[in-house]
PDB file of C-alpha atoms in Angstrom:
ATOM      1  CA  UNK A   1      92.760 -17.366-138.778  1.00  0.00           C
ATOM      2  CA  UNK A   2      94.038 -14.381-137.313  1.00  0.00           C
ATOM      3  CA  UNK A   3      96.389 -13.999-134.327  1.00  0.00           C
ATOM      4  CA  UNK A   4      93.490 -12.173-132.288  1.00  0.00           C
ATOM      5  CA  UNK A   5      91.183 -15.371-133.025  1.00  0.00           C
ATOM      6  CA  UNK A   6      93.659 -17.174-131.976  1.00  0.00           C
ATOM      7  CA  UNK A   7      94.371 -15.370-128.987  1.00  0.00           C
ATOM      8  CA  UNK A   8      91.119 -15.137-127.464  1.00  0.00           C
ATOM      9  CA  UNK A   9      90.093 -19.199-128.493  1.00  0.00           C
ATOM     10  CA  UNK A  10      93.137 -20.377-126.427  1.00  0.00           C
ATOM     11  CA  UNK A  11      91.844 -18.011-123.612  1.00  0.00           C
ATOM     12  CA  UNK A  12      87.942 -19.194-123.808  1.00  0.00           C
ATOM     13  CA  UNK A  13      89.624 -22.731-123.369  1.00  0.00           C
ATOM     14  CA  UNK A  14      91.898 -21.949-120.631  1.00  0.00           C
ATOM     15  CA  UNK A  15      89.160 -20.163-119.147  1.00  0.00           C
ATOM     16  CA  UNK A  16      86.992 -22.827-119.286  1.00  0.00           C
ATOM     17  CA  UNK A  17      89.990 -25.326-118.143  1.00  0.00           C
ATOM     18  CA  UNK A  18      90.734 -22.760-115.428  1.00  0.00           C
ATOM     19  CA  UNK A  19      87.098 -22.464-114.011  1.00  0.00           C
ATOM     20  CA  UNK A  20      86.334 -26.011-114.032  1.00  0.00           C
ATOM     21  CA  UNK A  21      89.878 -26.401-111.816  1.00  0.00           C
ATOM     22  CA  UNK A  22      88.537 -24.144-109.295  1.00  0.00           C
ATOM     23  CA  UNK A  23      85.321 -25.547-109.117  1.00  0.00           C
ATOM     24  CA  UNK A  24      87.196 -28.928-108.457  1.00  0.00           C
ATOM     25  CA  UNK A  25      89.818 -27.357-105.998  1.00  0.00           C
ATOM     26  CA  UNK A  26      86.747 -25.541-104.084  1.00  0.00           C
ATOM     27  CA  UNK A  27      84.655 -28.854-103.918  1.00  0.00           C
ATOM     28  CA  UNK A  28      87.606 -30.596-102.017  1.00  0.00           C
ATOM     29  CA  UNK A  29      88.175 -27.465-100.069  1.00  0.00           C
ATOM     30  CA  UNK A  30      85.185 -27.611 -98.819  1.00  0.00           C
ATOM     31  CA  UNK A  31      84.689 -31.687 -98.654  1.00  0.00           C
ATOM     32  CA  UNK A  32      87.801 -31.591 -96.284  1.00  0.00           C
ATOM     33  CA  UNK A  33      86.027 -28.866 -94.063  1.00  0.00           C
ATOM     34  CA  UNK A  34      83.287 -31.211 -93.722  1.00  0.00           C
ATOM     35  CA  UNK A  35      85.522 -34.199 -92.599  1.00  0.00           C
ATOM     36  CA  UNK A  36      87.926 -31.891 -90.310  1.00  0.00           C
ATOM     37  CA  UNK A  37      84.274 -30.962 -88.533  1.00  0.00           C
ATOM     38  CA  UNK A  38      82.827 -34.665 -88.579  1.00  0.00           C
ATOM     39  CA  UNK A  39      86.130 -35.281 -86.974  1.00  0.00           C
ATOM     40  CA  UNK A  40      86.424 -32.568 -84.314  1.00  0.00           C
ATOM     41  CA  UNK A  41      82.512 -33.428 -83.187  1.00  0.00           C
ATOM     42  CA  UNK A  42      83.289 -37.064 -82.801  1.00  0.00           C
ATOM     43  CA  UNK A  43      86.708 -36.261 -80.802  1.00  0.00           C
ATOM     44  CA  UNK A  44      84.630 -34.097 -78.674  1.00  0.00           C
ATOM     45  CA  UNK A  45      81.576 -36.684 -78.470  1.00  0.00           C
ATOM     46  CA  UNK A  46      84.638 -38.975 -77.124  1.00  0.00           C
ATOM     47  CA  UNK A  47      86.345 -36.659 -74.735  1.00  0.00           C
ATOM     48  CA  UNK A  48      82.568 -36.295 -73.051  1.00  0.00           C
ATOM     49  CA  UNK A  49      82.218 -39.750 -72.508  1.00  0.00           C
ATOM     50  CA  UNK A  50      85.488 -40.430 -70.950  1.00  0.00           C
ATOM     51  CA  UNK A  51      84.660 -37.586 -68.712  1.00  0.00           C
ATOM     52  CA  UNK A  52      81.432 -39.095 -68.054  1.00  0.00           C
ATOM     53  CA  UNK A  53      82.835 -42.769 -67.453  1.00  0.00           C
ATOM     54  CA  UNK A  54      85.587 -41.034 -65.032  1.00  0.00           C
ATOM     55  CA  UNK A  55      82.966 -39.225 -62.981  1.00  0.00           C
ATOM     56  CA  UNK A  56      80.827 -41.733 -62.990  1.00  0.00           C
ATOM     57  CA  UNK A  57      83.683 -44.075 -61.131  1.00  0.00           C
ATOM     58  CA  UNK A  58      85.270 -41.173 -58.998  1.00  0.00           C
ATOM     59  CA  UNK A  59      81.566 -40.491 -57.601  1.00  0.00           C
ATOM     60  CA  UNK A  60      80.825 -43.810 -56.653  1.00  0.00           C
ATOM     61  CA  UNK A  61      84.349 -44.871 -55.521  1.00  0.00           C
ATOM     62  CA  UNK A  62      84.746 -41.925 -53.340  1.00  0.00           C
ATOM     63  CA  UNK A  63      81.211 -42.500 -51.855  1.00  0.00           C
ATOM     64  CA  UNK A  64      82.426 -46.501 -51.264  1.00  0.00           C
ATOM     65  CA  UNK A  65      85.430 -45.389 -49.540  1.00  0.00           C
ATOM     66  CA  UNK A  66      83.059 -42.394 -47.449  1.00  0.00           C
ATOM     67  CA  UNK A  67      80.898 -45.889 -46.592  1.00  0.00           C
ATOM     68  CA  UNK A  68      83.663 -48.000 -45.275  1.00  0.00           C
ATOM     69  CA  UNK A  69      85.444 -45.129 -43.112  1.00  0.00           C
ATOM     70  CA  UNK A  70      81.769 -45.180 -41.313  1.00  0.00           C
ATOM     71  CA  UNK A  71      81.373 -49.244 -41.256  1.00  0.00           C
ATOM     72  CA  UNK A  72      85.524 -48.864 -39.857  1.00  0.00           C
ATOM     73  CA  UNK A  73      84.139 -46.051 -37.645  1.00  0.00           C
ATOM     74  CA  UNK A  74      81.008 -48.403 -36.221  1.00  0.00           C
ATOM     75  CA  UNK A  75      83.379 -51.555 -35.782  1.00  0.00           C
ATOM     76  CA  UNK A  76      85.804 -49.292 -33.855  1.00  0.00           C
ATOM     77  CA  UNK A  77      83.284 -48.037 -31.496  1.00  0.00           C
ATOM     78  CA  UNK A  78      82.215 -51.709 -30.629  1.00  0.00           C
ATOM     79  CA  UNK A  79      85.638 -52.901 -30.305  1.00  0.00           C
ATOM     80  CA  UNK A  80      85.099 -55.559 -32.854  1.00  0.00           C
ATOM     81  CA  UNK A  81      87.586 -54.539 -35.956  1.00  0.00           C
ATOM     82  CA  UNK A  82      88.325 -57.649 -37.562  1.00  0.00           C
ATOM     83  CA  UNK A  83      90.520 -58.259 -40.559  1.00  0.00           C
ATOM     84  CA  UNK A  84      87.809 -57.896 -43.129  1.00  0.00           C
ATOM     85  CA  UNK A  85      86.887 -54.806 -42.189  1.00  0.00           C
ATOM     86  CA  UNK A  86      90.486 -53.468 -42.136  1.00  0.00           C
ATOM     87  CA  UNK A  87      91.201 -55.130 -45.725  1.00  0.00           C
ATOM     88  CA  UNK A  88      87.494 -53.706 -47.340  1.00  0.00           C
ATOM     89  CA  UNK A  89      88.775 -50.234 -45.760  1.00  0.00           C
ATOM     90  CA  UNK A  90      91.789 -50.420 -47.477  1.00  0.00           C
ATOM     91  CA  UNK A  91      90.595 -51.727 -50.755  1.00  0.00           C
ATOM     92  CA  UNK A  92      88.261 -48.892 -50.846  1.00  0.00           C
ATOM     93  CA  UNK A  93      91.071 -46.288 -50.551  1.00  0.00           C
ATOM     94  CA  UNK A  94      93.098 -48.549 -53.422  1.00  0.00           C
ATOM     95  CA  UNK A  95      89.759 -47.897 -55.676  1.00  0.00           C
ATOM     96  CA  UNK A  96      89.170 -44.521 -54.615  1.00  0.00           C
ATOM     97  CA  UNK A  97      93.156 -43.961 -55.087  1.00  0.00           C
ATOM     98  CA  UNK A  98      93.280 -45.566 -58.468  1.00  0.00           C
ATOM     99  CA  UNK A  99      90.077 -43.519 -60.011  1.00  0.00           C
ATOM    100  CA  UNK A 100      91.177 -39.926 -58.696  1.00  0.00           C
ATOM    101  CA  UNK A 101      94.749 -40.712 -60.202  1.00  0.00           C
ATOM    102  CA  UNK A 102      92.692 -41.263 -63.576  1.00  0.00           C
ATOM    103  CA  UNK A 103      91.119 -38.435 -63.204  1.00  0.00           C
ATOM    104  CA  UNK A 104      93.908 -35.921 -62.824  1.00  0.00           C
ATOM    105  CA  UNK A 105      94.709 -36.855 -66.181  1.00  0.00           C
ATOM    106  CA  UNK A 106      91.421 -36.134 -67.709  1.00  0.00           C
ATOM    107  CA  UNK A 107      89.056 -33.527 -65.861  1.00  0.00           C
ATOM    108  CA  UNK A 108      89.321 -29.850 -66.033  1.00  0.00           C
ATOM    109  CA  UNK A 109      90.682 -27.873 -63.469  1.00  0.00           C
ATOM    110  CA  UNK A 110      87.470 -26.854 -61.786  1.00  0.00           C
ATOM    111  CA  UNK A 111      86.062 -30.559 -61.199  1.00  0.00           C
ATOM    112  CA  UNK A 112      89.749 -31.696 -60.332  1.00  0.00           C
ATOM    113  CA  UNK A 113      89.970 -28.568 -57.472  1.00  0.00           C
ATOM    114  CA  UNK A 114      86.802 -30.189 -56.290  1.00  0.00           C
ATOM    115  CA  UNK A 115      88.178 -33.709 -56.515  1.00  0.00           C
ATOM    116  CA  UNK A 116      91.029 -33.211 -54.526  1.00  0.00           C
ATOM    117  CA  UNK A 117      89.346 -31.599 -51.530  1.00  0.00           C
ATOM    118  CA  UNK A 118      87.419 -34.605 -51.363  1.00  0.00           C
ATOM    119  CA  UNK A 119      90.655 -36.735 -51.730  1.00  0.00           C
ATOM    120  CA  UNK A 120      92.401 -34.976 -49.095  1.00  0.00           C
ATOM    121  CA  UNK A 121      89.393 -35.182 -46.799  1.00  0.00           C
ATOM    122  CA  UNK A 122      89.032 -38.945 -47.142  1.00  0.00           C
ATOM    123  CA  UNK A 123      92.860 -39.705 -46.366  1.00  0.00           C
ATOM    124  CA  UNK A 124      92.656 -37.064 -43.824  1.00  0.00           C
ATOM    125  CA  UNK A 125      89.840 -39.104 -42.267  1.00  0.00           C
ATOM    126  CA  UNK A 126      91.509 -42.593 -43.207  1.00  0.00           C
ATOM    127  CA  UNK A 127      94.422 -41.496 -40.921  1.00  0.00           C
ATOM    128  CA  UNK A 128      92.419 -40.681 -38.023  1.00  0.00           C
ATOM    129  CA  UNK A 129      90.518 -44.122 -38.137  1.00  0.00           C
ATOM    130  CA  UNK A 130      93.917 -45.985 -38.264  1.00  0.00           C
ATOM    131  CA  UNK A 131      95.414 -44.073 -35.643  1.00  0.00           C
ATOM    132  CA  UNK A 132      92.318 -44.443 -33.673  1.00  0.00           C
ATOM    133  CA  UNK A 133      92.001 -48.486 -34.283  1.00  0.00           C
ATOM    134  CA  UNK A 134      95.994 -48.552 -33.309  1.00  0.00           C
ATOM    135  CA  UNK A 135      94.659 -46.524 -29.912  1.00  0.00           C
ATOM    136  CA  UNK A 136      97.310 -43.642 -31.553  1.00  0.00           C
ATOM    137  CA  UNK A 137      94.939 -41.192 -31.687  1.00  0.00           C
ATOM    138  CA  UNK A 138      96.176 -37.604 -31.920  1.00  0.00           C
ATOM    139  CA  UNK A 139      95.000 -34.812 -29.896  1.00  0.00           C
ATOM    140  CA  UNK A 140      91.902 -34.134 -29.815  1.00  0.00           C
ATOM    141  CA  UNK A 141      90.855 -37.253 -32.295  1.00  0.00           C
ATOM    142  CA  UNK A 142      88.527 -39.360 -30.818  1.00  0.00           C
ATOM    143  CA  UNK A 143      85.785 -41.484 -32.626  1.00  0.00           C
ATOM    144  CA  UNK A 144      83.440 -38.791 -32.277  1.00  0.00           C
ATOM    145  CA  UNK A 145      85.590 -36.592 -34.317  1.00  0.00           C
ATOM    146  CA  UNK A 146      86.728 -38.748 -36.860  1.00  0.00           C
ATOM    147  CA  UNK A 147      82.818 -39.811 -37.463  1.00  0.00           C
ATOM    148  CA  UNK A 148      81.677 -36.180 -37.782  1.00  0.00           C
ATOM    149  CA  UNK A 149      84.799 -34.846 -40.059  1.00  0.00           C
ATOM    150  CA  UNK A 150      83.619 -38.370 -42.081  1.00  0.00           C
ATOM    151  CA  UNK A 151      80.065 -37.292 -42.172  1.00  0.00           C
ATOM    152  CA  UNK A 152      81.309 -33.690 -43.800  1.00  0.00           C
ATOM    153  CA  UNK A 153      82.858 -35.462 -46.517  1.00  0.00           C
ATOM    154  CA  UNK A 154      79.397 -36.151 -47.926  1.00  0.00           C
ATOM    155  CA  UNK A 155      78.829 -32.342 -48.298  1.00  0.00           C
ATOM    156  CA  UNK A 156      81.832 -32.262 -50.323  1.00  0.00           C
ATOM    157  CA  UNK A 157      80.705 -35.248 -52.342  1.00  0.00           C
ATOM    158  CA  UNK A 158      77.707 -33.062 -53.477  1.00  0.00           C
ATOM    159  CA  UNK A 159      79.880 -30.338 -54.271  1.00  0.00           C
ATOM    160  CA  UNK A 160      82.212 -32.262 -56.504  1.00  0.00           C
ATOM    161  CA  UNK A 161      79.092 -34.268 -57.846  1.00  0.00           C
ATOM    162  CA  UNK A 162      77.379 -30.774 -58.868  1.00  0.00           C
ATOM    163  CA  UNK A 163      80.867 -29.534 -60.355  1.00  0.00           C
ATOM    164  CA  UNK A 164      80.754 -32.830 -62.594  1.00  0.00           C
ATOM    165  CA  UNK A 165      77.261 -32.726 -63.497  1.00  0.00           C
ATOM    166  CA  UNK A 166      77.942 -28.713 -64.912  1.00  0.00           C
ATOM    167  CA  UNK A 167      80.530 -29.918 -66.733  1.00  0.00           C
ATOM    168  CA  UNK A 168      78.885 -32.714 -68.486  1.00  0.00           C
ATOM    169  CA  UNK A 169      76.108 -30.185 -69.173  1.00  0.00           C
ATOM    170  CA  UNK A 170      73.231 -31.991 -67.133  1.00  0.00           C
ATOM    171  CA  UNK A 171      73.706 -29.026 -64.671  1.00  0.00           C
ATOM    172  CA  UNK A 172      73.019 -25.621 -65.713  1.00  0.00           C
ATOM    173  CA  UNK A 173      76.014 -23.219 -64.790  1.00  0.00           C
ATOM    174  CA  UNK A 174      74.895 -20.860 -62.158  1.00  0.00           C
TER     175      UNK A 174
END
């Protein structure tokens, strides 16, 4: 045999040695696309539903607390606050408390701008209705006031709600 026979055997076999590697190497390539992607789409499937979950609780929390300012609002007005009333008020603002805390960690920026004007209303109003059951008030807060800056809040609600639901994608973005 011939140096030149030789020559172009050993290079059919490490061609054929050679392909067959890159097939290989390609076929894992591309398996651990497909597992990076199955991951990403599940990490993503995950992220939406502890969004969801979160505004979910923040909606319905922040609506309680909305509730109990007007029940605190009604018992002030009849002169009849008792103790129950002041401890469901403040366990409502605990709730509400501990939920937008959660979501500050986890919602984008636009929901969380939303969030916190509703936040900031509700304590805003929570003040007022404590100063105003002390017989504190500040000027110009009277029950009237405090009941119509609580009924506002529900505005915002929908406005935060509406941010949420875009978000999630229920909502179409305008």
């Amino acid at each position: 045999m011939d140096l030149g026979a030789v020559m172009i055997a050993v290079a059919g076999v490490a061609g054929t040695l050679g392909g067959s590697l890159l097939t290989q190497r390609a076929a894992e390539q591309a398996k651990r696309r497909e597992i990076e992607l199955v991951r990403d789409q599940e990490e993503t499937r995950e992220n939406l539903l502890l969004r969801r979950t979160c505004y979910v609780e923040l909606n319905r929390d922040a609506r309680q607390f909305t509730t109990a300012l007007n029940h605190h609002l009604h018992a002030i007005r009849e002169g009849n606050v008792e103790e129950a009333d002041r401890e469901a008020l403040d366990e409502a603002k605990r709730t509400h408390r501990d939920r937008y805390s959660a979501a500050q960690m986890i919602a984008p920026d636009e929901v969380l701008a939303r969030a916190s004007v509703v936040n900031q209303a509700l304590n805003k109003v929570y003040g007022q209705v404590k100063r105003l059951e002390r017989g504190e008030p500040e000027p110009g807060e009277t029950a009237a006031t405090a009941a119509q800056a609580q009924a506002e809040i529900w505005d915002l609600l929908r406005a935060m709600r509406a941010t949420m639901r875009r978000d999630l994608g229920v909502s179409p973005v305008e």
